[in-house]
mmCIF file of C-alpha atoms in Angstrom:
data_model
loop_
_atom_site.group_PDB
_atom_site.id
_atom_site.type_symbol
_atom_site.label_atom_id
_atom_site.label_comp_id
_atom_site.label_asym_id
_atom_site.label_seq_id
_atom_site.Cartn_x
_atom_site.Cartn_y
_atom_site.Cartn_z
ATOM 1 C CA MET M 12 170.446 12.815 43.765
ATOM 2 C CA GLU M 13 167.261 13.822 43.012
ATOM 3 C CA SER M 14 165.877 16.802 45.512
ATOM 4 C CA ASN M 15 163.383 17.130 47.120
ATOM 5 C CA ILE M 16 162.335 20.559 47.559
ATOM 6 C CA VAL M 17 159.222 21.968 46.291
ATOM 7 C CA THR M 18 160.193 24.716 44.346
ATOM 8 C CA THR M 19 157.808 27.145 42.602
ATOM 9 C CA THR M 20 157.308 28.982 39.512
ATOM 10 C CA ALA M 21 157.219 32.962 41.142
ATOM 11 C CA GLY M 22 161.094 31.854 43.369
ATOM 12 C CA PRO M 23 162.358 31.426 46.716
ATOM 13 C CA CYS M 24 160.121 32.663 49.503
ATOM 14 C CA GLU M 25 161.558 33.889 53.119
ATOM 15 C CA ILE M 26 160.696 31.019 55.900
ATOM 16 C CA SER M 27 160.283 33.648 59.323
ATOM 17 C CA TRP M 28 159.944 32.443 62.993
ATOM 18 C CA PHE M 29 158.496 33.615 65.688
ATOM 19 C CA SER M 30 159.874 35.309 69.134
ATOM 20 C CA ALA M 31 157.390 35.603 71.595
ATOM 21 C CA LEU M 32 158.507 39.428 73.871
ATOM 22 C CA CYS M 33 154.965 39.830 74.460
ATOM 23 C CA ASP M 34 154.136 37.396 77.237
ATOM 24 C CA ASP M 35 153.278 34.506 73.952
ATOM 25 C CA ASP M 36 154.419 31.242 74.564
ATOM 26 C CA TYR M 37 153.166 28.888 76.296
ATOM 27 C CA GLU M 38 152.283 24.506 76.899
ATOM 28 C CA PHE M 39 148.228 24.850 77.457
ATOM 29 C CA LEU M 40 146.732 28.172 75.911
ATOM 30 C CA GLY M 41 145.626 30.188 78.448
ATOM 31 C CA VAL M 42 147.660 28.962 81.385
ATOM 32 C CA PRO M 43 151.023 31.134 81.832
ATOM 33 C CA ASP M 44 153.591 29.223 82.065
ATOM 34 C CA PRO M 45 156.623 30.906 84.055
ATOM 35 C CA ALA M 46 159.718 29.417 82.107
ATOM 36 C CA LEU M 47 157.681 30.415 78.418
ATOM 37 C CA ARG M 48 157.213 34.336 79.835
ATOM 38 C CA SER M 49 158.615 37.068 78.659
ATOM 39 C CA SER M 50 162.226 37.592 79.086
ATOM 40 C CA TRP M 51 165.937 38.278 77.877
ATOM 41 C CA GLU M 52 166.852 34.657 77.843
ATOM 42 C CA HIS M 53 164.150 33.076 76.898
ATOM 43 C CA CYS M 54 162.897 35.496 73.663
ATOM 44 C CA ARG M 55 166.991 35.175 72.772
ATOM 45 C CA ASP M 56 167.384 32.170 72.584
ATOM 46 C CA ILE M 57 164.371 31.320 70.351
ATOM 47 C CA VAL M 58 166.474 33.831 68.246
ATOM 48 C CA LEU M 59 169.012 32.151 67.777
ATOM 49 C CA GLN M 60 167.217 28.768 67.797
ATOM 50 C CA ALA M 61 165.786 30.947 64.649
ATOM 51 C CA GLU M 62 168.940 30.797 62.815
ATOM 52 C CA THR M 63 171.257 27.779 64.111
ATOM 53 C CA ALA M 64 168.004 25.929 62.094
ATOM 54 C CA GLY M 65 167.537 28.399 58.737
ATOM 55 C CA TYR M 66 165.130 30.444 59.009
ATOM 56 C CA ASP M 67 165.145 33.601 56.398
ATOM 57 C CA ASN M 68 164.260 35.669 59.949
ATOM 58 C CA CYS M 69 162.602 36.974 62.723
ATOM 59 C CA LEU M 70 159.492 38.810 63.907
ATOM 60 C CA LEU M 71 159.942 40.968 67.091
ATOM 61 C CA PRO M 72 156.505 41.963 68.281
ATOM 62 C CA SER M 73 155.695 44.766 70.360
ATOM 63 C CA GLY M 74 152.963 45.735 72.703
ATOM 64 C CA TYR M 75 152.960 48.540 75.946
ATOM 65 C CA ALA M 76 151.106 45.963 78.068
ATOM 66 C CA LEU M 77 152.100 42.749 77.316
ATOM 67 C CA GLY M 78 155.998 41.388 77.702
ATOM 68 C CA ILE M 79 159.562 43.238 77.132
ATOM 69 C CA ASP M 80 160.902 46.058 74.439
ATOM 70 C CA THR M 81 160.869 45.274 70.916
ATOM 71 C CA THR M 82 164.278 48.068 70.386
ATOM 72 C CA ALA M 83 166.086 47.134 73.407
ATOM 73 C CA PHE M 84 165.298 43.794 72.731
ATOM 74 C CA ALA M 85 166.364 44.370 68.398
ATOM 75 C CA ALA M 86 170.074 46.075 69.941
ATOM 76 C CA GLY M 87 170.420 43.374 71.820
ATOM 77 C CA ILE M 88 170.213 40.684 70.041
ATOM 78 C CA ALA M 89 171.529 42.180 67.271
ATOM 79 C CA PRO M 90 175.584 41.528 67.628
ATOM 80 C CA MET M 91 174.951 37.699 67.963
ATOM 81 C CA LEU M 92 173.479 36.811 64.670
ATOM 82 C CA ARG M 93 175.232 36.409 61.612
ATOM 83 C CA ARG M 94 173.050 35.091 59.062
ATOM 84 C CA MET M 95 169.408 35.708 60.432
ATOM 85 C CA ARG M 96 167.464 39.140 59.271
ATOM 86 C CA LEU M 97 165.269 41.053 62.351
ATOM 87 C CA LEU M 98 161.947 41.579 61.220
ATOM 88 C CA MET M 99 161.798 44.834 64.212
ATOM 89 C CA ALA M 100 157.718 45.581 64.933
ATOM 90 C CA VAL M 101 157.927 49.088 66.130
ATOM 91 C CA ARG M 102 154.869 51.319 67.771
ATOM 92 C CA ILE M 103 154.034 54.269 65.898
ATOM 93 C CA GLY M 104 151.668 55.550 68.805
ATOM 94 C CA GLU M 105 154.972 55.514 70.997
ATOM 95 C CA SER M 106 157.772 56.943 68.010
ATOM 96 C CA TRP M 107 158.513 60.370 67.195
ATOM 97 C CA PRO M 108 159.966 59.383 64.401
ATOM 98 C CA PRO M 109 163.226 61.005 63.637
ATOM 99 C CA GLN M 110 164.227 59.326 67.117
ATOM 100 C CA LEU M 111 162.615 55.613 65.142
ATOM 101 C CA ALA M 112 164.616 56.935 61.548
ATOM 102 C CA ARG M 113 167.887 56.595 63.921
ATOM 103 C CA GLN M 114 167.524 53.973 66.012
ATOM 104 C CA ILE M 115 166.965 51.746 62.962
ATOM 105 C CA ALA M 116 169.343 52.869 61.555
ATOM 106 C CA THR M 117 171.931 52.138 64.158
ATOM 107 C CA ILE M 118 170.178 48.645 64.607
ATOM 108 C CA ASP M 119 170.470 47.521 60.855
ATOM 109 C CA ARG M 120 174.849 48.880 61.775
ATOM 110 C CA MET M 121 174.151 46.174 64.414
ATOM 111 C CA LEU M 122 172.518 43.647 62.606
ATOM 112 C CA GLY M 123 174.998 44.267 58.026
ATOM 113 C CA GLY M 124 172.468 46.002 57.195
ATOM 114 C CA ARG M 125 169.698 42.377 58.210
ATOM 115 C CA LEU M 126 167.243 44.801 59.615
ATOM 116 C CA THR M 127 163.208 44.146 57.941
ATOM 117 C CA VAL M 128 160.451 47.059 60.063
ATOM 118 C CA ASN M 129 157.242 45.471 61.064
ATOM 119 C CA ILE M 130 154.959 49.394 61.091
ATOM 120 C CA ILE M 131 151.810 48.854 63.720
ATOM 121 C CA SER M 132 149.648 51.512 63.717
ATOM 122 C CA SER M 133 149.277 52.149 67.226
ATOM 123 C CA ASP M 134 148.025 54.772 69.206
ATOM 124 C CA LEU M 135 149.990 55.858 72.355
ATOM 125 C CA PRO M 136 148.777 54.332 75.937
ATOM 126 C CA GLY M 137 146.533 55.935 77.304
ATOM 127 C CA GLU M 138 144.789 58.584 74.491
ATOM 128 C CA THR M 139 142.852 57.203 71.205
ATOM 129 C CA LEU M 140 142.526 58.504 67.656
ATOM 130 C CA ASP M 141 139.948 56.764 65.310
ATOM 131 C CA SER M 142 141.616 54.597 62.997
ATOM 132 C CA ALA M 143 141.205 56.853 60.139
ATOM 133 C CA PRO M 144 143.476 59.378 61.746
ATOM 134 C CA ARG M 145 145.277 56.825 63.439
ATOM 135 C CA TYR M 146 146.350 55.697 60.218
ATOM 136 C CA ALA M 147 146.519 59.062 58.254
ATOM 137 C CA ARG M 148 149.849 59.191 61.108
ATOM 138 C CA THR M 149 150.988 56.144 59.679
ATOM 139 C CA VAL M 150 150.991 56.778 56.577
ATOM 140 C CA GLU M 151 152.885 60.228 57.918
ATOM 141 C CA ALA M 152 155.412 58.296 59.212
ATOM 142 C CA MET M 153 156.094 55.378 57.139
ATOM 143 C CA HIS M 154 157.159 59.147 54.193
ATOM 144 C CA ILE M 155 159.348 60.177 57.115
ATOM 145 C CA LEU M 156 160.965 57.464 58.056
ATOM 146 C CA ARG M 157 161.441 56.556 54.640
ATOM 147 C CA THR M 158 162.498 60.470 53.498
ATOM 148 C CA LEU M 159 165.188 59.860 56.405
ATOM 149 C CA LEU M 160 166.943 56.098 55.911
ATOM 150 C CA ASP M 161 166.699 57.399 52.053
ATOM 151 C CA GLY M 162 169.356 60.021 53.336
ATOM 152 C CA GLN M 163 167.920 62.622 52.033
ATOM 153 C CA PRO M 164 166.622 65.770 53.701
ATOM 154 C CA LEU M 165 163.265 65.702 55.776
ATOM 155 C CA ASP M 166 159.954 69.760 54.533
ATOM 156 C CA HIS M 167 156.797 68.453 55.711
ATOM 157 C CA ASP M 168 154.404 69.606 56.337
ATOM 158 C CA GLY M 169 151.256 66.742 57.392
ATOM 159 C CA ASP M 170 148.658 67.360 60.153
ATOM 160 C CA PHE M 171 150.324 65.461 63.098
ATOM 161 C CA TRP M 172 154.222 66.388 62.143
ATOM 162 C CA LYS M 173 155.932 69.806 60.979
ATOM 163 C CA LEU M 174 159.560 68.520 60.133
ATOM 164 C CA LYS M 175 162.211 70.404 58.193
ATOM 165 C CA LEU M 176 165.297 68.603 59.223
ATOM 166 C CA ASP M 177 168.850 66.275 57.492
ATOM 167 C CA PRO M 178 168.943 62.847 57.040
ATOM 168 C CA PRO M 179 170.612 61.869 60.870
ATOM 169 C CA ARG M 180 174.637 61.303 60.116
ATOM 170 C CA VAL M 181 173.779 57.310 61.009
ATOM 171 C CA THR M 182 172.505 55.199 58.063
ATOM 172 C CA THR M 183 171.358 51.886 57.170
ATOM 173 C CA ALA M 184 174.287 50.069 55.961
ATOM 174 C CA SER M 185 172.708 50.324 52.000
ATOM 175 C CA GLY M 186 171.729 54.190 52.464
ATOM 176 C CA ARG M 187 168.052 53.060 51.783
ATOM 177 C CA CYS M 188 164.820 52.217 53.850
ATOM 178 C CA PRO M 189 164.519 48.703 55.330
ATOM 179 C CA PRO M 190 161.556 47.437 53.909
ATOM 180 C CA PHE M 191 158.271 47.925 55.461
ATOM 181 C CA TYR M 192 156.094 45.236 55.932
ATOM 182 C CA PHE M 193 151.906 45.805 57.303
ATOM 183 C CA GLY M 194 149.201 44.397 58.061
ATOM 184 C CA GLY M 195 145.617 45.470 58.324
ATOM 185 C CA LEU M 196 141.684 44.487 57.787
ATOM 186 C CA SER M 197 140.045 48.029 57.715
ATOM 187 C CA GLU M 198 139.022 50.143 54.352
ATOM 188 C CA ALA M 199 141.989 53.114 56.393
ATOM 189 C CA ALA M 200 143.864 50.503 57.034
ATOM 190 C CA ARG M 201 144.517 48.783 53.233
ATOM 191 C CA GLU M 202 145.077 52.704 51.559
ATOM 192 C CA ALA M 203 148.093 53.387 54.277
ATOM 193 C CA ALA M 204 150.199 49.878 53.241
ATOM 194 C CA ALA M 205 149.447 50.248 49.375
ATOM 195 C CA THR M 206 150.589 54.310 50.392
ATOM 196 C CA GLY M 207 153.779 53.096 51.985
ATOM 197 C CA ALA M 208 154.022 49.253 52.556
ATOM 198 C CA ASP M 209 156.443 47.198 51.125
ATOM 199 C CA VAL M 210 155.030 44.227 52.344
ATOM 200 C CA TYR M 211 151.021 43.497 52.903
ATOM 201 C CA LEU M 212 151.353 41.396 55.772
ATOM 202 C CA MET M 213 147.813 39.354 57.089
ATOM 203 C CA TRP M 214 146.444 37.541 59.130
ATOM 204 C CA PRO M 215 145.147 33.872 58.367
ATOM 205 C CA ASP M 216 141.923 33.237 56.295
ATOM 206 C CA THR M 217 140.916 31.224 53.307
ATOM 207 C CA MET M 218 142.452 30.179 50.542
ATOM 208 C CA ASP M 219 139.398 32.539 48.571
ATOM 209 C CA GLY M 220 140.061 35.573 51.084
ATOM 210 C CA VAL M 221 143.330 35.195 50.624
ATOM 211 C CA ARG M 222 143.247 35.493 46.913
ATOM 212 C CA GLY M 223 140.600 38.418 47.748
ATOM 213 C CA ILE M 224 143.015 40.779 49.590
ATOM 214 C CA VAL M 225 146.278 40.438 47.620
ATOM 215 C CA SER M 226 144.066 41.137 44.395
ATOM 216 C CA ASP M 227 142.595 44.560 46.477
ATOM 217 C CA LEU M 228 145.699 45.727 47.221
ATOM 218 C CA ARG M 229 147.416 44.545 44.212
ATOM 219 C CA ALA M 230 145.283 47.111 43.144
ATOM 220 C CA ARG M 231 145.534 49.485 45.310
ATOM 221 C CA ALA M 232 149.402 49.809 45.214
ATOM 222 C CA ALA M 233 149.125 49.795 40.958
ATOM 223 C CA ARG M 234 146.964 53.359 41.484
ATOM 224 C CA ARG M 235 149.512 54.968 43.423
ATOM 225 C CA GLY M 236 152.204 53.625 40.239
ATOM 226 C CA ARG M 237 153.856 50.747 43.241
ATOM 227 C CA THR M 238 153.893 47.576 43.559
ATOM 228 C CA LEU M 239 153.563 44.993 46.767
ATOM 229 C CA ARG M 240 155.214 42.023 48.574
ATOM 230 C CA PHE M 241 152.546 39.476 50.887
ATOM 231 C CA GLY M 242 153.291 38.446 53.764
ATOM 232 C CA TYR M 243 150.847 35.535 55.603
ATOM 233 C CA ARG M 244 151.986 35.075 59.662
ATOM 234 C CA VAL M 245 149.951 32.495 60.638
ATOM 235 C CA HIS M 246 150.724 29.822 63.135
ATOM 236 C CA VAL M 247 151.496 25.392 62.643
ATOM 237 C CA VAL M 248 151.210 22.347 64.479
ATOM 238 C CA VAL M 249 153.322 20.067 62.155
ATOM 239 C CA ARG M 250 153.874 16.104 63.340
ATOM 240 C CA GLU M 251 154.652 13.125 61.167
ATOM 241 C CA THR M 252 151.207 11.744 60.660
ATOM 242 C CA GLU M 253 147.774 13.766 60.377
ATOM 243 C CA ALA M 254 146.556 11.968 63.319
ATOM 244 C CA GLU M 255 149.104 12.751 65.267
ATOM 245 C CA ALA M 256 149.319 16.524 64.809
ATOM 246 C CA ARG M 257 145.757 16.914 65.400
ATOM 247 C CA VAL M 258 146.046 15.660 68.819
ATOM 248 C CA ALA M 259 148.908 18.064 69.714
ATOM 249 C CA ALA M 260 146.063 21.036 68.425
ATOM 250 C CA ASP M 261 143.634 19.960 70.466
ATOM 251 C CA ARG M 262 146.305 19.263 73.727
ATOM 252 C CA LEU M 263 146.891 22.640 73.674
ATOM 253 C CA LEU M 264 143.765 24.059 74.585
ATOM 254 C CA SER M 265 142.761 21.025 76.936
ATOM 255 C CA LYS M 266 142.773 23.377 79.664
ATOM 256 C CA LEU M 267 141.896 26.026 78.219
ATOM 257 C CA ASP M 268 138.528 27.720 80.496
ATOM 258 C CA ASP M 269 136.413 30.097 78.126
ATOM 259 C CA ALA M 270 136.852 33.024 80.511
ATOM 260 C CA ALA M 271 139.714 33.279 80.468
ATOM 261 C CA GLY M 272 140.724 32.960 76.162
ATOM 262 C CA ALA M 273 138.276 34.999 76.645
ATOM 263 C CA ALA M 274 139.546 37.243 79.280
ATOM 264 C CA ILE M 275 142.897 37.142 77.383
ATOM 265 C CA ARG M 276 141.847 38.173 74.400
ATOM 266 C CA ALA M 277 139.758 41.265 75.486
ATOM 267 C CA ARG M 278 143.168 42.394 77.376
ATOM 268 C CA SER M 279 144.730 42.885 73.533
ATOM 269 C CA LEU M 280 144.803 46.509 72.667
ATOM 270 C CA ASP M 281 143.882 45.659 69.125
ATOM 271 C CA SER M 282 140.768 43.505 70.172
ATOM 272 C CA GLN M 283 138.515 45.722 68.651
ATOM 273 C CA SER M 284 140.592 45.645 64.806
ATOM 274 C CA ALA M 285 138.702 44.318 62.023
ATOM 275 C CA GLY M 286 141.675 42.098 61.616
ATOM 276 C CA VAL M 287 141.122 40.490 64.215
ATOM 277 C CA ARG M 288 136.411 40.871 63.868
ATOM 278 C CA ARG M 289 137.443 38.896 60.790
ATOM 279 C CA GLN M 290 139.450 36.461 62.766
ATOM 280 C CA ALA M 291 136.656 34.933 64.906
ATOM 281 C CA GLU M 292 133.830 35.205 62.180
ATOM 282 C CA LEU M 293 136.653 32.053 60.782
ATOM 283 C CA ARG M 294 136.275 30.827 64.290
ATOM 284 C CA GLU M 295 132.313 31.222 64.654
ATOM 285 C CA GLY M 296 132.599 29.791 60.896
ATOM 286 C CA ALA M 297 134.250 26.570 61.229
ATOM 287 C CA ASP M 298 132.920 22.633 61.009
ATOM 288 C CA ASP M 299 135.336 21.266 64.314
ATOM 289 C CA GLY M 300 138.080 24.048 64.770
ATOM 290 C CA TYR M 301 138.614 23.890 60.826
ATOM 291 C CA VAL M 302 137.489 26.320 58.367
ATOM 292 C CA GLU M 303 138.706 24.582 55.732
ATOM 293 C CA ALA M 304 141.220 21.857 55.368
ATOM 294 C CA ASN M 305 143.980 21.963 57.591
ATOM 295 C CA LEU M 306 143.296 25.414 58.249
ATOM 296 C CA TRP M 307 142.712 24.980 62.071
ATOM 297 C CA THR M 308 140.879 28.243 63.757
ATOM 298 C CA GLY M 309 140.872 27.158 67.593
ATOM 299 C CA ILE M 310 143.907 29.056 68.388
ATOM 300 C CA GLY M 311 141.808 31.755 68.263
ATOM 301 C CA ARG M 312 139.998 30.595 71.391
ATOM 302 C CA ALA M 313 143.493 32.053 72.852
ATOM 303 C CA ARG M 314 144.358 34.896 71.542
ATOM 304 C CA SER M 315 144.238 38.459 69.366
ATOM 305 C CA GLY M 316 145.368 39.149 66.520
ATOM 306 C CA CYS M 317 146.707 35.965 64.470
ATOM 307 C CA GLY M 318 144.283 33.390 65.165
ATOM 308 C CA ALA M 319 145.019 30.465 63.890
ATOM 309 C CA ALA M 320 147.651 26.716 62.437
ATOM 310 C CA ILE M 321 148.380 24.770 59.189
ATOM 311 C CA VAL M 322 147.643 21.927 61.538
ATOM 312 C CA GLY M 323 149.217 18.345 58.991
ATOM 313 C CA ASP M 324 151.038 16.137 58.443
ATOM 314 C CA PRO M 325 154.480 17.464 56.999
ATOM 315 C CA ASP M 326 153.062 17.338 52.981
ATOM 316 C CA GLN M 327 149.910 18.664 54.091
ATOM 317 C CA VAL M 328 151.163 21.378 55.531
ATOM 318 C CA LEU M 329 154.444 22.318 52.913
ATOM 319 C CA ALA M 330 150.841 21.979 50.408
ATOM 320 C CA LYS M 331 149.778 24.697 52.237
ATOM 321 C CA LEU M 332 152.565 27.186 52.247
ATOM 322 C CA GLN M 333 152.241 26.217 48.228
ATOM 323 C CA ALA M 334 148.491 26.968 47.509
ATOM 324 C CA TYR M 335 149.410 30.405 49.439
ATOM 325 C CA ARG M 336 152.173 30.845 47.333
ATOM 326 C CA ALA M 337 150.187 30.182 44.296
ATOM 327 C CA ALA M 338 148.425 32.870 45.364
ATOM 328 C CA GLY M 339 150.576 35.275 46.010
ATOM 329 C CA ILE M 340 151.765 35.173 48.877
ATOM 330 C CA ASP M 341 156.164 35.624 48.838
ATOM 331 C CA ALA M 342 156.571 35.563 52.830
ATOM 332 C CA PHE M 343 156.259 33.744 55.895
ATOM 333 C CA ILE M 344 155.931 34.533 60.170
ATOM 334 C CA LEU M 345 155.128 31.805 61.713
ATOM 335 C CA SER M 346 154.738 29.920 65.078
ATOM 336 C CA GLY M 347 153.450 27.410 67.075
ATOM 337 C CA TYR M 348 153.252 26.450 71.030
ATOM 338 C CA PRO M 349 155.721 26.571 72.579
ATOM 339 C CA HIS M 350 158.338 28.350 69.935
ATOM 340 C CA ALA M 351 160.651 26.112 70.395
ATOM 341 C CA ALA M 352 159.721 23.747 70.282
ATOM 342 C CA GLU M 353 157.594 23.578 67.582
ATOM 343 C CA ALA M 354 160.473 25.612 65.376
ATOM 344 C CA ASP M 355 162.806 22.723 65.352
ATOM 345 C CA LEU M 356 159.750 20.282 64.619
ATOM 346 C CA PHE M 357 158.388 22.980 61.584
ATOM 347 C CA ALA M 358 162.520 23.343 60.575
ATOM 348 C CA ARG M 359 163.393 19.392 60.836
ATOM 349 C CA HIS M 360 159.441 18.379 58.372
ATOM 350 C CA VAL M 361 159.402 21.150 56.268
ATOM 351 C CA LEU M 362 162.129 23.615 55.957
ATOM 352 C CA PRO M 363 164.314 21.988 54.050
ATOM 353 C CA LEU M 364 161.726 20.675 51.403
ATOM 354 C CA ILE M 365 161.260 24.887 51.024
ATOM 355 C CA ASP M 366 163.110 26.860 48.379
ATOM 356 C CA HIS M 367 163.085 29.507 50.547
ATOM 357 C CA ALA M 368 165.992 32.697 51.090
ATOM 358 C CA PRO M 369 164.917 36.314 52.387
ATOM 359 C CA LEU M 370 163.076 38.219 50.329
ATOM 360 C CA THR M 371 164.080 40.918 47.342
ATOM 361 C CA LEU M 372 162.339 43.657 46.935
#
């Protein structure tokens, strides 16, 4: 029998879904729905559905002001999973790295060695640090975490932490540090990624924009004798026809009040970041909401951060993903509204056609 799976010379890519831990699930964007509000039960069901549907990984986002605690949720869901990885977001500004290392190692053990970590260069709630020192602190934290999780003694004399201690007794299942996924568009963020990350995550951009970011980060990492893999965080709206997909996308915004959408964007802790500004630029330059074929920026009208969706029929969505693969993307973190319904649609229409597997480093 002839296979319908599309492959590339780059090998399989990682396909992840997203569990809405930060009160980011809607039927109509900007209109809160009590049934979709972040809770243990709702977010648990999204993760379990993603595993059943065949996704490789699932991002557990983290926010101080919104939703539920990510580390506690990861520990709770870990014993329920048999195959899928978790990508646990951790906010460096809220963490003491040695304790975070123990938490990471413990949860990785609970998952049977399937934990990956999304490093967020956050502030301490109630305090604000300028971008450059905030990312410098994150670089220190990644070094501390990697040293301890690799089972090595630490002797660190930095600007933010001065620590001399042995690694924790509990280790990850492999005895090595899990992969660090990390994103940010500013100069300081790019330098931090090149210095300490394993997978550079980007938000939606034009194809030329994606190629430019990949080229820039590869060069920065190479100057340090390092290599990076690349991930792409984007929403998706897939239907049997392009017309149906566009109708579904428009429906998401059909009850949005522009003032409410602006308030949602402003409420985010990253509302002034370089990445968020870039999402706004794409939205402002879009024709009828589409900045290029099948890349719709309407979602950014009602959320900060990742502000665009791949919209189309299964062949169009697949072709878009393959184009990103050709541009250097190794992993995709997808989501849609409502998250459970769109996870099912993508899993039925597109996922079986993709050569995918957990990312290996």
